[in-house]
Structure formats: structure tokens, C-alpha cells
PDB file of C-alpha atoms in Angstrom:
ATOM      1  CA  GLY A   1      77.038 106.516 103.237  1.00 57.00           C
ATOM      2  CA  ARG A   2      74.021 105.815 101.080  1.00 59.00           C
ATOM      3  CA  ALA A   3      73.439 103.149  98.474  1.00 55.00           C
ATOM      4  CA  VAL A   4      73.593 104.364  94.872  1.00 58.00           C
ATOM      5  CA  PRO A   5      71.126 103.174  92.210  1.00 63.00           C
ATOM      6  CA  ASN A   6      73.884 102.380  89.707  1.00 62.00           C
ATOM      7  CA  ALA A   7      77.592 102.867  89.131  1.00 60.00           C
ATOM      8  CA  TRP A   8      80.317 101.936  86.698  1.00 62.00           C
ATOM      9  CA  VAL A   9      81.879  98.742  88.022  1.00 60.00           C
ATOM     10  CA  GLN A  10      85.245  97.286  87.089  1.00 57.00           C
ATOM     11  CA  TRP A  11      86.042  93.714  88.093  1.00 63.00           C
ATOM     12  CA  ILE A  12      88.603  90.994  87.652  1.00 66.00           C
ATOM     13  CA  ALA A  13      88.319  87.216  87.868  1.00 63.00           C
ATOM     14  CA  PHE A  14      91.321  84.915  88.080  1.00 71.00           C
ATOM     15  CA  VAL A  15      92.489  81.445  88.983  1.00 75.00           C
ATOM     16  CA  PRO A  16      95.253  81.681  91.620  1.00 81.00           C
ATOM     17  CA  SER A  17      98.634  80.608  90.235  1.00 86.00           C
ATOM     18  CA  PRO A  18     101.574  80.696  92.668  1.00 83.00           C
ATOM     19  CA  THR A  19     103.980  79.926  89.803  1.00 87.00           C
ATOM     20  CA  GLN A  20     102.807  83.146  88.088  1.00 90.00           C
ATOM     21  CA  GLU A  21     102.926  84.961  91.472  1.00 92.00           C
ATOM     22  CA  VAL A  22      99.170  85.564  91.458  1.00 92.00           C
ATOM     23  CA  ILE A  23      97.440  84.386  94.646  1.00 92.00           C
ATOM     24  CA  GLY A  24      94.072  85.150  96.191  1.00 92.00           C
ATOM     25  CA  GLY A  25      91.092  83.890  98.052  1.00 91.00           C
ATOM     26  CA  VAL A  26      87.768  84.423  99.769  1.00 92.00           C
ATOM     27  CA  LEU A  27      87.283  84.206 103.539  1.00 95.00           C
ATOM     28  CA  ILE A  28      85.336  85.571 106.474  1.00 97.00           C
ATOM     29  CA  ALA A  29      87.672  87.938 108.308  1.00 97.00           C
ATOM     30  CA  SER A  30      87.881  90.884 110.698  1.00 98.00           C
ATOM     31  CA  HIS A  31      89.674  94.220 110.872  1.00 97.00           C
ATOM     32  CA  GLY A  32      93.307  93.728 111.924  1.00 97.00           C
ATOM     33  CA  GLN A  33      93.409  90.040 110.967  1.00 97.00           C
ATOM     34  CA  HIS A  34      96.651  88.778 109.412  1.00 98.00           C
ATOM     35  CA  ILE A  35      96.284  86.961 106.077  1.00 97.00           C
ATOM     36  CA  SER A  36      99.137  84.590 105.146  1.00 96.00           C
ATOM     37  CA  PHE A  37     100.027  83.069 101.782  1.00 95.00           C
ATOM     38  CA  PRO A  38     102.976  81.158 100.259  1.00 93.00           C
ATOM     39  CA  ARG A  39     106.107  83.347 100.138  1.00 95.00           C
ATOM     40  CA  LEU A  40     106.563  85.278  96.877  1.00 95.00           C
ATOM     41  CA  SER A  41     109.754  86.638  95.286  1.00 94.00           C
ATOM     42  CA  SER A  42     109.088  90.204  96.498  1.00 94.00           C
ATOM     43  CA  THR A  43     106.499  92.367  98.252  1.00 93.00           C
ATOM     44  CA  PRO A  44     103.331  92.192  96.131  1.00 93.00           C
ATOM     45  CA  VAL A  45     100.536  94.566  95.228  1.00 92.00           C
ATOM     46  CA  ILE A  46      97.457  93.529  97.241  1.00 93.00           C
ATOM     47  CA  VAL A  47      93.863  94.501  96.471  1.00 92.00           C
ATOM     48  CA  THR A  48      90.926  93.637  98.725  1.00 92.00           C
ATOM     49  CA  ASN A  49      87.153  93.905  98.638  1.00 90.00           C
ATOM     50  CA  ALA A  50      84.761  93.285 101.541  1.00 93.00           C
ATOM     51  CA  GLN A  51      81.055  93.106 102.340  1.00 92.00           C
ATOM     52  CA  LYS A  52      78.862  92.129 105.277  1.00 93.00           C
ATOM     53  CA  ASP A  53      75.160  91.341 105.096  1.00 92.00           C
ATOM     54  CA  GLY A  54      75.177  92.473 101.459  1.00 85.00           C
ATOM     55  CA  LYS A  55      76.576  95.935 102.236  1.00 87.00           C
ATOM     56  CA  ALA A  56      79.893  97.022 100.704  1.00 86.00           C
ATOM     57  CA  LEU A  57      82.672  97.908 103.148  1.00 91.00           C
ATOM     58  CA  ILE A  58      85.912  99.873 102.878  1.00 91.00           C
ATOM     59  CA  SER A  59      88.865  97.463 102.882  1.00 92.00           C
ATOM     60  CA  GLY A  60      92.583  97.452 102.246  1.00 91.00           C
ATOM     61  CA  ALA A  61      95.854  95.663 102.921  1.00 92.00           C
ATOM     62  CA  GLN A  62      98.362  97.020 105.445  1.00 92.00           C
ATOM     63  CA  ASN A  63     101.907  95.918 106.309  1.00 93.00           C
ATOM     64  CA  ASN A  64     102.313  94.135 102.963  1.00 93.00           C
ATOM     65  CA  ALA A  65     105.010  91.456 102.962  1.00 96.00           C
ATOM     66  CA  PRO A  66     106.078  88.677 100.561  1.00 96.00           C
ATOM     67  CA  ASP A  67     104.138  86.170 102.709  1.00 97.00           C
ATOM     68  CA  GLY A  68     101.132  88.072 104.079  1.00 97.00           C
ATOM     69  CA  PHE A  69      99.356  91.282 105.085  1.00 96.00           C
ATOM     70  CA  ASP A  70      97.119  92.775 107.775  1.00 96.00           C
ATOM     71  CA  LEU A  71      93.538  93.506 106.815  1.00 95.00           C
ATOM     72  CA  CYS A  72      91.773  96.850 107.295  1.00 93.00           C
ATOM     73  CA  ILE A  73      87.945  96.666 107.163  1.00 94.00           C
ATOM     74  CA  LEU A  74      85.745  99.682 107.952  1.00 93.00           C
ATOM     75  CA  ASP A  75      82.066 100.510 107.541  1.00 92.00           C
ATOM     76  CA  ASP A  76      80.784 103.708 105.935  1.00 86.00           C
ATOM     77  CA  SER A  77      81.037 105.488 109.298  1.00 88.00           C
ATOM     78  CA  GLY A  78      84.714 104.578 109.679  1.00 89.00           C
ATOM     79  CA  ARG A  79      84.138 101.918 112.372  1.00 94.00           C
ATOM     80  CA  THR A  80      86.096  98.642 112.319  1.00 96.00           C
ATOM     81  CA  VAL A  81      84.196  95.553 111.154  1.00 97.00           C
ATOM     82  CA  SER A  82      84.365  91.885 112.192  1.00 98.00           C
ATOM     83  CA  GLY A  83      82.989  88.849 110.364  1.00 98.00           C
ATOM     84  CA  ALA A  84      83.000  90.277 106.824  1.00 97.00           C
ATOM     85  CA  TRP A  85      83.341  88.371 103.581  1.00 95.00           C
ATOM     86  CA  VAL A  86      86.688  89.397 102.068  1.00 95.00           C
ATOM     87  CA  LEU A  87      87.988  88.784  98.554  1.00 91.00           C
ATOM     88  CA  TRP A  88      91.684  89.417  97.967  1.00 94.00           C
ATOM     89  CA  ILE A  89      94.260  89.219  95.197  1.00 93.00           C
ATOM     90  CA  VAL A  90      98.034  89.328  95.605  1.00 93.00           C
ATOM     91  CA  VAL A  91     100.225  89.951  92.553  1.00 93.00           C
ATOM     92  CA  VAL A  92     103.911  90.508  91.944  1.00 92.00           C
ATOM     93  CA  PRO A  93     103.594  92.498  88.676  1.00 89.00           C
ATOM     94  CA  LYS A  94     105.867  90.981  86.030  1.00 87.00           C
ATOM     95  CA  SER A  95     105.898  90.801  82.260  1.00 82.00           C
ATOM     96  CA  LYS A  96     105.392  87.008  82.474  1.00 82.00           C
ATOM     97  CA  ASN A  97     102.005  87.342  84.219  1.00 85.00           C
ATOM     98  CA  GLY A  98     100.826  90.475  82.394  1.00 86.00           C
ATOM     99  CA  PHE A  99     100.146  92.541  85.531  1.00 88.00           C
ATOM    100  CA  LYS A 100     101.194  96.107  86.218  1.00 90.00           C
ATOM    101  CA  GLY A 101     100.837  97.785  89.603  1.00 90.00           C
ATOM    102  CA  GLU A 102     102.467  99.492  92.537  1.00 88.00           C
ATOM    103  CA  VAL A 103     102.164 100.276  96.215  1.00 87.00           C
ATOM    104  CA  ARG A 104     102.932 103.912  97.016  1.00 87.00           C
ATOM    105  CA  MET A 105     101.573 107.059  98.597  1.00 88.00           C
ATOM    106  CA  ARG A 106      99.089 108.775  96.280  1.00 89.00           C
ATOM    107  CA  SER A 107      96.483 111.564  96.379  1.00 88.00           C
ATOM    108  CA  ASN A 108      93.016 112.068  94.947  1.00 87.00           C
ATOM    109  CA  GLY A 109      93.052 113.223  91.318  1.00 90.00           C
ATOM    110  CA  GLN A 110      96.585 112.069  90.514  1.00 91.00           C
ATOM    111  CA  ASN A 111      97.331 110.801  87.031  1.00 94.00           C
ATOM    112  CA  ILE A 112      98.699 107.247  87.192  1.00 92.00           C
ATOM    113  CA  GLN A 113     100.700 106.416  84.060  1.00 93.00           C
ATOM    114  CA  PHE A 114     103.003 103.571  83.043  1.00 90.00           C
ATOM    115  CA  THR A 115     104.995 102.308  80.058  1.00 89.00           C
ATOM    116  CA  PRO A 116     104.728 100.269  78.043  1.00 90.00           C
ATOM    117  CA  SER A 117     100.980 100.678  77.739  1.00 90.00           C
ATOM    118  CA  PHE A 118      98.612  97.734  77.265  1.00 89.00           C
ATOM    119  CA  SER A 119      97.661  96.909  73.671  1.00 87.00           C
ATOM    120  CA  LYS A 120      93.967  96.618  74.703  1.00 85.00           C
ATOM    121  CA  GLY A 121      91.898  98.362  77.370  1.00 83.00           C
ATOM    122  CA  PRO A 122      92.891  96.897  80.761  1.00 86.00           C
ATOM    123  CA  VAL A 123      90.781  96.284  83.873  1.00 84.00           C
ATOM    124  CA  TYR A 124      91.824  98.386  86.885  1.00 88.00           C
ATOM    125  CA  VAL A 125      91.064  97.045  90.366  1.00 88.00           C
ATOM    126  CA  LEU A 126      92.166  99.185  93.318  1.00 88.00           C
ATOM    127  CA  SER A 127      91.971  99.423  97.075  1.00 85.00           C
ATOM    128  CA  ALA A 128      93.614 101.847  99.479  1.00 84.00           C
ATOM    129  CA  GLN A 129      94.269 102.168 103.168  1.00 78.00           C
ATOM    130  CA  PRO A 130      93.661 103.288 105.773  1.00 75.00           C
ATOM    131  CA  GLY A 131      89.902 103.323 105.313  1.00 76.00           C
ATOM    132  CA  VAL A 132      89.617 104.939 101.903  1.00 83.00           C
ATOM    133  CA  MET A 133      87.573 104.043  98.819  1.00 84.00           C
ATOM    134  CA  ALA A 134      89.732 103.904  95.692  1.00 87.00           C
ATOM    135  CA  GLY A 135      88.688 103.930  92.067  1.00 86.00           C
ATOM    136  CA  ALA A 136      90.134 104.373  88.588  1.00 88.00           C
ATOM    137  CA  VAL A 137      88.480 107.019  86.398  1.00 89.00           C
ATOM    138  CA  ASP A 138      89.256 108.294  82.913  1.00 90.00           C
ATOM    139  CA  ASN A 139      90.817 104.905  82.154  1.00 90.00           C
ATOM    140  CA  ARG A 140      93.366 104.626  79.337  1.00 93.00           C
ATOM    141  CA  GLN A 141      95.648 101.921  77.989  1.00 92.00           C
ATOM    142  CA  ASP A 142      98.588 103.578  79.776  1.00 93.00           C
ATOM    143  CA  GLY A 143      96.928 104.467  83.089  1.00 92.00           C
ATOM    144  CA  PHE A 144      94.034 106.277  84.779  1.00 92.00           C
ATOM    145  CA  THR A 145      93.090 109.146  87.077  1.00 92.00           C
ATOM    146  CA  LEU A 146      92.942 108.139  90.739  1.00 90.00           C
ATOM    147  CA  SER A 147      89.811 108.780  92.810  1.00 89.00           C
ATOM    148  CA  LEU A 148      90.361 108.527  96.585  1.00 87.00           C
ATOM    149  CA  ILE A 149      87.372 109.283  98.820  1.00 85.00           C
ATOM    150  CA  LYS A 150      86.997 108.977 102.611  1.00 83.00           C
ATOM    151  CA  HIS A 151      83.936 107.331 104.170  1.00 78.00           C
ATOM    152  CA  ASP A 152      82.444 110.797 104.809  1.00 80.00           C
ATOM    153  CA  GLY A 153      82.660 111.698 101.101  1.00 78.00           C
ATOM    154  CA  THR A 154      85.648 114.059 101.303  1.00 81.00           C
ATOM    155  CA  ARG A 155      88.741 113.651  99.114  1.00 81.00           C
ATOM    156  CA  ALA A 156      91.714 111.749 100.491  1.00 80.00           C
ATOM    157  CA  ASP A 157      95.338 112.776  99.990  1.00 82.00           C
ATOM    158  CA  ASN A 158      98.685 111.102 100.778  1.00 78.00           C
ATOM    159  CA  ILE A 159      97.184 107.591 101.025  1.00 77.00           C
ATOM    160  CA  MET A 160      98.882 104.246 100.334  1.00 67.00           C
TER     161      MET A 160
END
């Protein structure tokens, strides 16, 4: 992979709140490492982001459970990575915390839609596994088009 001079970036900032079932953190971690957190009411949606030495990595959560997940971290050649900075957010989407989300098998180019829609333009933050870059394009108040790309630049299908 090569660095790009600019790109549209979507981001989210939050203060972890276990009572709202929104948890997260920042740590130095390695591929395959288990991340634990206080038990939630159900299996959450988990989004990760990773970098090492200032270079973005491909990351994602595997084996999601109400109290933890296993971390997947790959470089742009598809090799596992150790000692990366990882940011993660865990959410049980509920009307009380304002989050929507899911964990399910999806393919590149799929239309993701939900009801009710947001009243204002939402922020979409995604990750996928194993070893796939995920992004939301053509964003709307009721969903987006899914972009799933492998480290070699080819489209990815049937990915969680």
C-alpha cells in the first residue's frame, strides 16, 4: 500500500460510559491479543483502529463477546503486527445511547440501511475482519454504501 495525499476522514470521539454500554480505550497491543472489558448486556459492535510508527494498519475485532474480543492487526502486506497503538470502541446499540450498528457478514458495495433514520447527518466509523479496510461512502441519514477493500486493493466480499 502507498500513502495517499488526502482522503475524506470520518471520526468519532467519546467518553466511555459503562452505564450507557459504551466502552473503549487506547493501548499498545499485538495481533491475536485478547481485550477484556466489563461485561455488557449483550454482544456489542466493536470498531478498532491501529497504527505503528505513524503508519495506519488494518485492524478489527474477532470473537466478539459481551466481555471482550480478540484483536486482528495486519500491515498493508497482510502480515500480522505486534506492538501497535490500538484505539477501540465497544457499543451495545440502544435507543438510550443513540447508537445504531450491527455485526454481520457483508460484501463490498452493499447498501446498509436502517430505520428510523437519524434526524441529522451521523458519523459512521467502521472496521472489518479478517484483514480488510472498511469505509462508509455515499453517507445518508438512514445508512451508507459499504466499501470493503483487501490490503492488495481488491474488493472484499462475505466479510464480517
